[in-house]
Amino acid sequence: MSVRTIGVVMNGVTGRMGYRQHLVRSVLAINEQGGVTLAGGGKVKLRPVLVGRNADKLADIATKHGIPDHTTDLDAALADPDNLIYFDAQVTSARVKAVLKAIEAGKHVYAEKPTAESAQEAVALAEAAAAKGVKNGVVQDKLFLPGLLKLKRLIDGGFFGRVLSVRGEFGYWVFEGDWQEAQRPSWNYRREDGGGIVLDMFPHWHYVLENLFGRVRSVYAQAVTHIPSRVDEQGNAYQATADDAAYGIFELDGGVVAQINSSWTVRVNRDELVEFQVDGTHGSAVAGLRNCRVQHRSATPKPVWNPDLPVTARFRDDWQEVPDNGEFDNGFKIQWEGFVRHVLEDAPFPNDFASGARGVQLAELGLRSSAEGRRIEVPGL
């Protein structure tokens, strides 16, 4: 079996997601398993070229993982013809300029979401990639979570009948940074640096809703900055100029209504950090990151509202776990393998820059809805 190696320029690996999920758990994990298996039986290994602004951090990561190629010179990395793919996990505000450079250099581009801070820029990236003829993709990792894969299995099997509604709860408490260190970088709370939970999470909700339930037709959202002052990584207080919570209602094709709360200011009283409840005429399901529980209409209890008597039954006991029925690999790694196959053998990869632009559009319209206090229709892109 032949084994080929291609260069992958990875910009932004000093950040949490770029390092853990994309470098360690995807690219390096792919190499450890022997590479990406192609349709013809060959294998492809990935040679990461680490790029960033901090030479010391890059050198530390490279030494730790035995990676010979690292540089602060993006142009030099893009000039190497052996580097076929450019990957971007930088802060959102730096993404468009770097991605356009990579497209101009003729590299196939894979990027974290959101692909841009505005729908206009996101569409421009998609158009630039199409004009240059380079393959392009955007990270849509939640589609590959075990819980959502089980939910997709239920949808495809007709379990729900007609889907009526979707309720999503996402979030956790991010410490303010004064008496306990914050779990998220401070730029997340500065709008001028591309921060805000709407821009971060609405692109996720868009591709989840679009792929599982139907096109988003309208949005009504309330974006809030609940905690106006935080403390950054250097111990300095700063004003939070971006939203840290958002409460959205989305109308989908077929009259399905989705309500999703996103918050970095909520204490978790759920089984998982994100949960989606789907209610249909024939059954309901609650899916999280890994697990999924169902209740069919034939097994639905008949509760009666009576505040004068204590509830003796546990409602959660009336739900049944959906079995795994298979092995679930890391979602980021699965997408990397899919994009490599897309580049090298034109395998299908629907999560392209155009779909990423629709996610950015939804975030933009969500913020506009919040500012104007009204429901806004989502035009097609």
CSV table of C-alpha atoms in Angstrom, one decimal:
chain,number,residue,atom,x,y,z
A,1,MET,CA,0.0,0.0,0.0
A,2,SER,CA,1.5,3.3,-1.1
A,3,VAL,CA,1.9,6.1,1.5
A,4,ARG,CA,2.1,9.7,0.4
A,5,THR,CA,2.9,12.8,2.6
A,6,ILE,CA,1.4,16.3,2.0
A,7,GLY,CA,2.2,19.5,3.8
A,8,VAL,CA,-0.5,21.2,5.9
A,9,VAL,CA,0.1,24.8,7.0
A,10,MET,CA,-1.6,25.2,10.4
A,11,ASN,CA,-2.0,28.8,11.5
A,12,GLY,CA,-3.2,29.3,15.1
A,13,VAL,CA,-2.0,26.2,16.8
A,14,THR,CA,-1.0,28.1,19.9
A,15,GLY,CA,-4.7,28.6,20.7
A,16,ARG,CA,-6.7,26.0,22.7
A,17,MET,CA,-8.8,24.7,19.8
A,18,GLY,CA,-6.0,24.8,17.2
A,19,TYR,CA,-3.6,22.9,19.4
A,20,ARG,CA,-5.8,20.3,21.2
A,21,GLN,CA,-8.5,19.5,18.7
A,22,HIS,CA,-6.8,20.1,15.3
A,23,LEU,CA,-3.1,19.5,15.8
A,24,VAL,CA,-3.0,16.8,18.6
A,25,ARG,CA,-6.4,15.0,18.2
A,26,SER,CA,-6.7,15.3,14.5
A,27,VAL,CA,-3.5,15.8,12.4
A,28,LEU,CA,-1.1,14.0,14.7
A,29,ALA,CA,-3.7,11.3,15.5
A,30,ILE,CA,-4.2,10.7,11.8
A,31,ASN,CA,-0.5,10.1,11.3
A,32,GLU,CA,-0.4,7.8,14.4
A,33,GLN,CA,-3.1,5.6,12.7
A,34,GLY,CA,-1.0,5.4,9.5
A,35,GLY,CA,-2.6,8.2,7.6
A,36,VAL,CA,-5.9,8.9,5.8
A,37,THR,CA,-7.1,5.9,3.8
A,38,LEU,CA,-8.1,6.8,0.2
A,39,ALA,CA,-10.7,5.1,-1.9
A,40,GLY,CA,-8.1,3.4,-4.0
A,41,GLY,CA,-6.4,1.9,-0.9
A,42,GLY,CA,-3.5,4.3,-0.6
A,43,LYS,CA,-2.6,6.3,2.6
A,44,VAL,CA,-1.9,9.9,3.1
A,45,LYS,CA,0.1,11.3,6.0
A,46,LEU,CA,0.1,15.0,7.0
A,47,ARG,CA,3.2,17.0,7.6
A,48,PRO,CA,2.2,19.9,9.8
A,49,VAL,CA,3.8,23.3,9.3
A,50,LEU,CA,3.1,25.3,12.4
A,51,VAL,CA,2.5,29.1,11.8
A,52,GLY,CA,1.8,31.8,14.4
A,53,ARG,CA,3.0,35.1,15.8
A,54,ASN,CA,4.8,33.8,18.8
A,55,ALA,CA,8.0,32.0,17.8
A,56,ASP,CA,8.7,30.7,21.4
A,57,LYS,CA,5.3,29.1,21.7
A,58,LEU,CA,5.6,27.5,18.3
A,59,ALA,CA,9.0,26.2,19.2
A,60,ASP,CA,7.7,24.7,22.4
A,61,ILE,CA,4.9,22.9,20.6
A,62,ALA,CA,7.2,21.7,17.9
A,63,THR,CA,9.7,20.3,20.3
A,64,LYS,CA,7.0,18.6,22.4
A,65,HIS,CA,5.6,16.7,19.4
A,66,GLY,CA,8.7,16.3,17.3
A,67,ILE,CA,7.5,18.6,14.5
A,68,PRO,CA,10.4,20.0,12.4
A,69,ASP,CA,8.6,22.8,10.6
A,70,HIS,CA,7.5,25.9,12.3
A,71,THR,CA,7.7,29.6,11.4
A,72,THR,CA,6.2,33.1,12.0
A,73,ASP,CA,6.4,33.8,8.2
A,74,LEU,CA,3.1,32.8,6.7
A,75,ASP,CA,4.1,33.9,3.2
A,76,ALA,CA,7.1,31.5,3.2
A,77,ALA,CA,4.9,28.6,4.3
A,78,LEU,CA,2.4,29.3,1.6
A,79,ALA,CA,5.2,29.6,-1.0
A,80,ASP,CA,6.2,26.0,-0.5
A,81,PRO,CA,4.6,23.9,-3.3
A,82,ASP,CA,4.6,20.8,-1.2
A,83,ASN,CA,2.1,22.5,1.3
A,84,LEU,CA,-1.2,21.7,-0.4
A,85,ILE,CA,-3.6,22.7,2.5
A,86,TYR,CA,-3.9,25.8,4.6
A,87,PHE,CA,-5.7,25.6,7.9
A,88,ASP,CA,-6.8,28.6,9.9
A,89,ALA,CA,-7.7,28.5,13.7
A,90,GLN,CA,-6.6,32.1,14.5
A,91,VAL,CA,-8.8,34.6,16.2
A,92,THR,CA,-11.7,35.5,14.0
A,93,SER,CA,-10.5,39.1,13.3
A,94,ALA,CA,-7.3,37.8,11.7
A,95,ARG,CA,-8.9,35.0,9.6
A,96,VAL,CA,-10.0,36.8,6.4
A,97,LYS,CA,-6.7,38.3,5.5
A,98,ALA,CA,-4.8,35.1,6.0
A,99,VAL,CA,-7.3,32.9,4.2
A,100,LEU,CA,-7.3,35.3,1.2
A,101,LYS,CA,-3.5,35.0,1.1
A,102,ALA,CA,-3.8,31.2,1.1
A,103,ILE,CA,-6.4,31.2,-1.7
A,104,GLU,CA,-4.2,33.5,-3.8
A,105,ALA,CA,-1.3,31.1,-3.3
A,106,GLY,CA,-3.5,28.3,-4.7
A,107,LYS,CA,-3.8,26.4,-1.5
A,108,HIS,CA,-6.9,24.4,-0.5
A,109,VAL,CA,-8.3,26.0,2.6
A,110,TYR,CA,-9.9,24.5,5.7
A,111,ALA,CA,-10.9,27.0,8.4
A,112,GLU,CA,-12.5,27.2,11.8
A,113,LYS,CA,-15.8,28.9,12.1
A,114,PRO,CA,-16.9,31.6,11.9
A,115,THR,CA,-15.0,32.1,8.6
A,116,ALA,CA,-15.4,35.9,9.0
A,117,GLU,CA,-16.9,38.6,11.2
A,118,SER,CA,-19.5,39.7,8.6
A,119,ALA,CA,-21.6,37.9,6.1
A,120,GLN,CA,-20.2,40.1,3.3
A,121,GLU,CA,-16.6,39.0,4.1
A,122,ALA,CA,-17.7,35.3,4.4
A,123,VAL,CA,-19.4,35.4,1.0
A,124,ALA,CA,-16.3,37.1,-0.4
A,125,LEU,CA,-14.1,34.2,0.8
A,126,ALA,CA,-16.4,31.7,-0.8
A,127,GLU,CA,-16.4,33.6,-4.0
A,128,ALA,CA,-12.6,34.0,-4.0
A,129,ALA,CA,-12.1,30.2,-3.4
A,130,ALA,CA,-14.5,29.4,-6.2
A,131,ALA,CA,-12.9,31.8,-8.6
A,132,LYS,CA,-9.4,30.4,-7.8
A,133,GLY,CA,-10.7,26.8,-8.1
A,134,VAL,CA,-9.4,25.7,-4.7
A,135,LYS,CA,-11.2,23.3,-2.4
A,136,ASN,CA,-12.6,24.8,0.7
A,137,GLY,CA,-14.2,23.7,4.0
A,138,VAL,CA,-15.3,25.0,7.3
A,139,VAL,CA,-15.2,23.1,10.6
A,140,GLN,CA,-18.7,21.9,11.6
A,141,ASP,CA,-17.7,19.5,14.3
A,142,LYS,CA,-21.0,19.2,16.2
A,143,LEU,CA,-22.5,17.2,13.3
A,144,PHE,CA,-20.1,14.4,14.3
A,145,LEU,CA,-20.9,14.3,18.0
A,146,PRO,CA,-22.1,10.9,19.1
A,147,GLY,CA,-25.3,12.4,20.5
A,148,LEU,CA,-26.2,14.2,17.3
A,149,LEU,CA,-25.3,11.2,15.2
A,150,LYS,CA,-27.8,9.2,17.2
A,151,LEU,CA,-30.3,12.0,16.7
A,152,LYS,CA,-29.7,12.0,13.0
A,153,ARG,CA,-30.3,8.2,13.0
A,154,LEU,CA,-33.7,8.7,14.7
A,155,ILE,CA,-34.6,11.4,12.1
A,156,ASP,CA,-33.6,9.2,9.2
A,157,GLY,CA,-35.6,6.3,10.6
A,158,GLY,CA,-38.8,8.4,10.9
A,159,PHE,CA,-38.9,8.1,14.7
A,160,PHE,CA,-40.3,11.6,15.3
A,161,GLY,CA,-43.2,11.6,12.8
A,162,ARG,CA,-43.6,15.3,12.1
A,163,VAL,CA,-41.0,17.3,14.0
A,164,LEU,CA,-42.7,20.1,15.9
A,165,SER,CA,-40.0,21.9,17.8
A,166,VAL,CA,-36.3,21.9,18.9
A,167,ARG,CA,-35.1,23.2,22.3
A,168,GLY,CA,-31.4,23.7,22.8
A,169,GLU,CA,-29.5,24.6,26.0
A,170,PHE,CA,-25.8,25.4,25.8
A,171,GLY,CA,-23.3,26.9,28.1
A,172,TYR,CA,-21.5,27.0,31.4
A,173,TRP,CA,-20.2,29.6,33.9
A,174,VAL,CA,-17.0,31.2,32.6
A,175,PHE,CA,-15.2,32.8,35.6
A,176,GLU,CA,-14.7,36.5,35.5
A,177,GLY,CA,-10.9,36.2,35.9
A,178,ASP,CA,-10.5,37.9,39.2
A,179,TRP,CA,-10.7,35.3,41.9
A,180,GLN,CA,-10.6,32.3,39.5
A,181,GLU,CA,-8.9,32.2,36.1
A,182,ALA,CA,-11.3,32.4,33.2
A,183,GLN,CA,-11.7,29.3,31.0
A,184,ARG,CA,-12.0,31.3,27.8
A,185,PRO,CA,-9.6,33.9,26.3
A,186,SER,CA,-10.4,37.5,27.0
A,187,TRP,CA,-10.8,38.4,23.3
A,188,ASN,CA,-14.1,36.4,23.4
A,189,TYR,CA,-15.6,39.3,25.4
A,190,ARG,CA,-14.4,42.1,23.1
A,191,ARG,CA,-16.5,42.8,20.1
A,192,GLU,CA,-13.6,44.8,18.5
A,193,ASP,CA,-11.6,41.5,18.5
A,194,GLY,CA,-14.3,39.4,17.0
A,195,GLY,CA,-15.7,38.2,20.3
A,196,GLY,CA,-19.3,37.5,21.4
A,197,ILE,CA,-21.3,34.4,21.9
A,198,VAL,CA,-23.6,35.1,19.0
A,199,LEU,CA,-20.8,35.2,16.5
A,200,ASP,CA,-19.3,32.1,18.2
A,201,MET,CA,-22.4,29.9,18.6
A,202,PHE,CA,-25.0,30.9,16.0
A,203,PRO,CA,-22.9,29.5,13.1
A,204,HIS,CA,-22.9,26.2,15.1
A,205,TRP,CA,-26.6,26.3,15.5
A,206,HIS,CA,-27.1,27.2,11.9
A,207,TYR,CA,-25.4,24.1,10.5
A,208,VAL,CA,-27.0,21.8,13.1
A,209,LEU,CA,-30.4,23.1,12.3
A,210,GLU,CA,-29.9,23.2,8.5
A,211,ASN,CA,-28.4,19.7,8.4
A,212,LEU,CA,-30.9,18.0,10.8
A,213,PHE,CA,-34.1,19.8,10.5
A,214,GLY,CA,-34.3,22.3,7.6
A,215,ARG,CA,-33.3,25.7,6.4
A,216,VAL,CA,-33.6,28.6,8.8
A,217,ARG,CA,-36.3,31.0,7.6
A,218,SER,CA,-36.3,33.6,10.4
A,219,VAL,CA,-34.5,34.6,13.6
A,220,TYR,CA,-35.5,36.5,16.7
A,221,ALA,CA,-32.8,37.0,19.3
A,222,GLN,CA,-31.9,38.8,22.4
A,223,ALA,CA,-28.1,39.2,22.9
A,224,VAL,CA,-27.0,40.4,26.3
A,225,THR,CA,-23.8,41.3,28.1
A,226,HIS,CA,-24.6,40.1,31.6
A,227,ILE,CA,-21.2,40.7,33.1
A,228,PRO,CA,-19.8,44.1,31.9
A,229,SER,CA,-16.4,43.9,33.4
A,230,ARG,CA,-13.8,41.0,33.4
A,231,VAL,CA,-10.1,40.5,34.1
A,232,ASP,CA,-7.8,39.4,31.3
A,233,GLU,CA,-4.8,37.0,31.2
A,234,GLN,CA,-2.4,39.7,32.6
A,235,GLY,CA,-4.7,40.4,35.6
A,236,ASN,CA,-6.0,43.7,34.1
A,237,ALA,CA,-9.7,44.6,34.3
A,238,TYR,CA,-11.4,45.4,31.0
A,239,GLN,CA,-14.8,46.3,29.8
A,240,ALA,CA,-16.7,43.4,28.1
A,241,THR,CA,-18.0,44.9,24.8
A,242,ALA,CA,-19.4,41.7,23.4
A,243,ASP,CA,-22.4,39.6,24.3
A,244,ASP,CA,-21.9,36.7,26.8
A,245,ALA,CA,-25.5,35.3,26.4
A,246,ALA,CA,-28.0,35.0,23.7
A,247,TYR,CA,-31.6,33.7,23.6
A,248,GLY,CA,-32.8,32.8,20.1
A,249,ILE,CA,-35.9,31.6,18.4
A,250,PHE,CA,-35.5,30.2,14.8
A,251,GLU,CA,-38.3,29.4,12.4
A,252,LEU,CA,-37.4,26.5,10.1
A,253,ASP,CA,-38.8,24.9,6.9
A,254,GLY,CA,-42.0,23.1,7.6
A,255,GLY,CA,-43.0,25.3,10.5
A,256,VAL,CA,-40.5,23.8,12.9
A,257,VAL,CA,-39.7,26.2,15.8
A,258,ALA,CA,-36.2,26.0,17.4
A,259,GLN,CA,-35.4,27.8,20.7
A,260,ILE,CA,-31.8,27.8,21.7
A,261,ASN,CA,-30.2,29.5,24.7
A,262,SER,CA,-26.4,30.1,24.6
A,263,SER,CA,-24.7,31.4,27.6
A,264,TRP,CA,-21.3,31.8,29.3
A,265,THR,CA,-23.1,33.0,32.4
A,266,VAL,CA,-25.1,29.9,33.4
A,267,ARG,CA,-24.4,27.2,35.9
A,268,VAL,CA,-25.0,23.8,34.5
A,269,ASN,CA,-28.0,21.7,35.7
A,270,ARG,CA,-28.0,19.3,32.8
A,271,ASP,CA,-26.4,16.0,32.0
A,272,GLU,CA,-24.1,17.6,29.4
A,273,LEU,CA,-23.0,21.1,28.5
A,274,VAL,CA,-25.2,21.1,25.4
A,275,GLU,CA,-28.6,19.4,25.1
A,276,PHE,CA,-31.2,19.4,22.4
A,277,GLN,CA,-34.8,18.2,22.9
A,278,VAL,CA,-36.7,17.4,19.8
A,279,ASP,CA,-40.4,16.9,20.0
A,280,GLY,CA,-42.5,15.2,17.2
A,281,THR,CA,-45.9,13.8,16.7
A,282,HIS,CA,-44.7,10.2,17.3
A,283,GLY,CA,-41.9,10.7,19.8
A,284,SER,CA,-39.3,12.9,21.5
A,285,ALA,CA,-35.6,12.7,22.1
A,286,VAL,CA,-33.0,14.5,24.2
A,287,ALA,CA,-29.5,14.5,22.7
A,288,GLY,CA,-26.3,15.8,24.2
A,289,LEU,CA,-22.6,15.5,23.3
A,290,ARG,CA,-22.5,11.7,23.6
A,291,ASN,CA,-25.9,10.4,24.8
A,292,CYS,CA,-29.4,10.4,23.5
A,293,ARG,CA,-32.6,9.4,25.2
A,294,VAL,CA,-36.0,8.8,23.6
A,295,GLN,CA,-39.7,8.5,24.5
A,296,HIS,CA,-42.1,7.1,22.0
A,297,ARG,CA,-45.7,8.1,22.0
A,298,SER,CA,-46.8,4.6,22.9
A,299,ALA,CA,-44.7,4.9,26.1
A,300,THR,CA,-45.6,8.5,26.9
A,301,PRO,CA,-47.0,8.9,30.5
A,302,LYS,CA,-50.1,11.1,31.2
A,303,PRO,CA,-49.1,13.7,33.7
A,304,VAL,CA,-51.7,15.9,35.3
A,305,TRP,CA,-51.0,19.3,36.8
A,306,ASN,CA,-51.8,19.3,40.5
A,307,PRO,CA,-49.7,21.6,42.6
A,308,ASP,CA,-51.3,20.3,45.8
A,309,LEU,CA,-49.7,16.9,45.6
A,310,PRO,CA,-46.0,16.0,45.5
A,311,VAL,CA,-44.6,14.4,42.4
A,312,THR,CA,-43.8,10.8,43.2
A,313,ALA,CA,-42.5,9.6,39.8
A,314,ARG,CA,-39.2,10.7,38.2
A,315,PHE,CA,-40.0,11.9,34.7
A,316,ARG,CA,-36.5,11.0,33.5
A,317,ASP,CA,-37.2,7.3,34.4
A,318,ASP,CA,-39.7,7.2,31.5
A,319,TRP,CA,-37.0,7.7,28.9
A,320,GLN,CA,-34.9,5.1,27.1
A,321,GLU,CA,-31.2,5.3,26.1
A,322,VAL,CA,-30.4,5.1,22.4
A,323,PRO,CA,-27.6,2.5,21.9
A,324,ASP,CA,-24.3,3.4,20.3
A,325,ASN,CA,-24.6,0.7,17.6
A,326,GLY,CA,-21.1,1.6,16.4
A,327,GLU,CA,-17.8,3.3,17.2
A,328,PHE,CA,-17.6,7.1,17.4
A,329,ASP,CA,-14.3,8.7,16.5
A,330,ASN,CA,-13.3,12.3,17.3
A,331,GLY,CA,-15.5,14.6,15.3
A,332,PHE,CA,-12.7,17.0,14.4
A,333,LYS,CA,-10.5,14.1,13.2
A,334,ILE,CA,-13.4,12.7,11.0
A,335,GLN,CA,-13.8,16.1,9.3
A,336,TRP,CA,-10.0,16.4,8.7
A,337,GLU,CA,-10.1,13.0,7.0
A,338,GLY,CA,-13.0,14.0,4.9
A,339,PHE,CA,-11.4,17.2,3.8
A,340,VAL,CA,-8.2,15.5,2.9
A,341,ARG,CA,-10.2,13.0,0.7
A,342,HIS,CA,-12.0,16.0,-0.8
A,343,VAL,CA,-8.8,17.6,-1.8
A,344,LEU,CA,-7.0,14.5,-3.1
A,345,GLU,CA,-9.8,12.5,-4.7
A,346,ASP,CA,-12.7,15.0,-4.9
A,347,ALA,CA,-14.8,13.1,-2.3
A,348,PRO,CA,-18.0,15.0,-1.3
A,349,PHE,CA,-17.5,17.6,1.4
A,350,PRO,CA,-20.7,19.7,1.9
A,351,ASN,CA,-19.4,21.8,4.7
A,352,ASP,CA,-17.8,24.4,2.4
A,353,PHE,CA,-17.3,28.2,2.7
A,354,ALA,CA,-20.8,28.8,1.3
A,355,SER,CA,-22.3,26.9,4.2
A,356,GLY,CA,-20.0,28.8,6.5
A,357,ALA,CA,-21.2,32.1,5.1
A,358,ARG,CA,-24.8,31.2,5.9
A,359,GLY,CA,-23.8,30.6,9.5
A,360,VAL,CA,-22.1,34.0,9.7
A,361,GLN,CA,-25.2,35.5,8.1
A,362,LEU,CA,-27.4,34.0,10.8
A,363,ALA,CA,-25.1,35.5,13.5
A,364,GLU,CA,-25.2,38.9,11.9
A,365,LEU,CA,-29.0,38.8,11.6
A,366,GLY,CA,-29.3,37.6,15.2
A,367,LEU,CA,-27.3,40.6,16.4
A,368,ARG,CA,-29.4,42.9,14.2
A,369,SER,CA,-32.6,41.3,15.6
A,370,SER,CA,-31.4,42.0,19.1
A,371,ALA,CA,-30.5,45.6,18.3
A,372,GLU,CA,-33.8,46.3,16.6
A,373,GLY,CA,-36.0,44.1,18.8
A,374,ARG,CA,-37.8,42.3,16.0
A,375,ARG,CA,-38.0,39.1,14.1
A,376,ILE,CA,-35.9,39.1,10.9
A,377,GLU,CA,-36.3,36.9,7.9
A,378,VAL,CA,-33.2,35.0,6.6
A,379,PRO,CA,-32.7,35.5,2.9
A,380,GLY,CA,-31.0,32.8,0.8
A,381,LEU,CA,-27.3,33.1,0.1
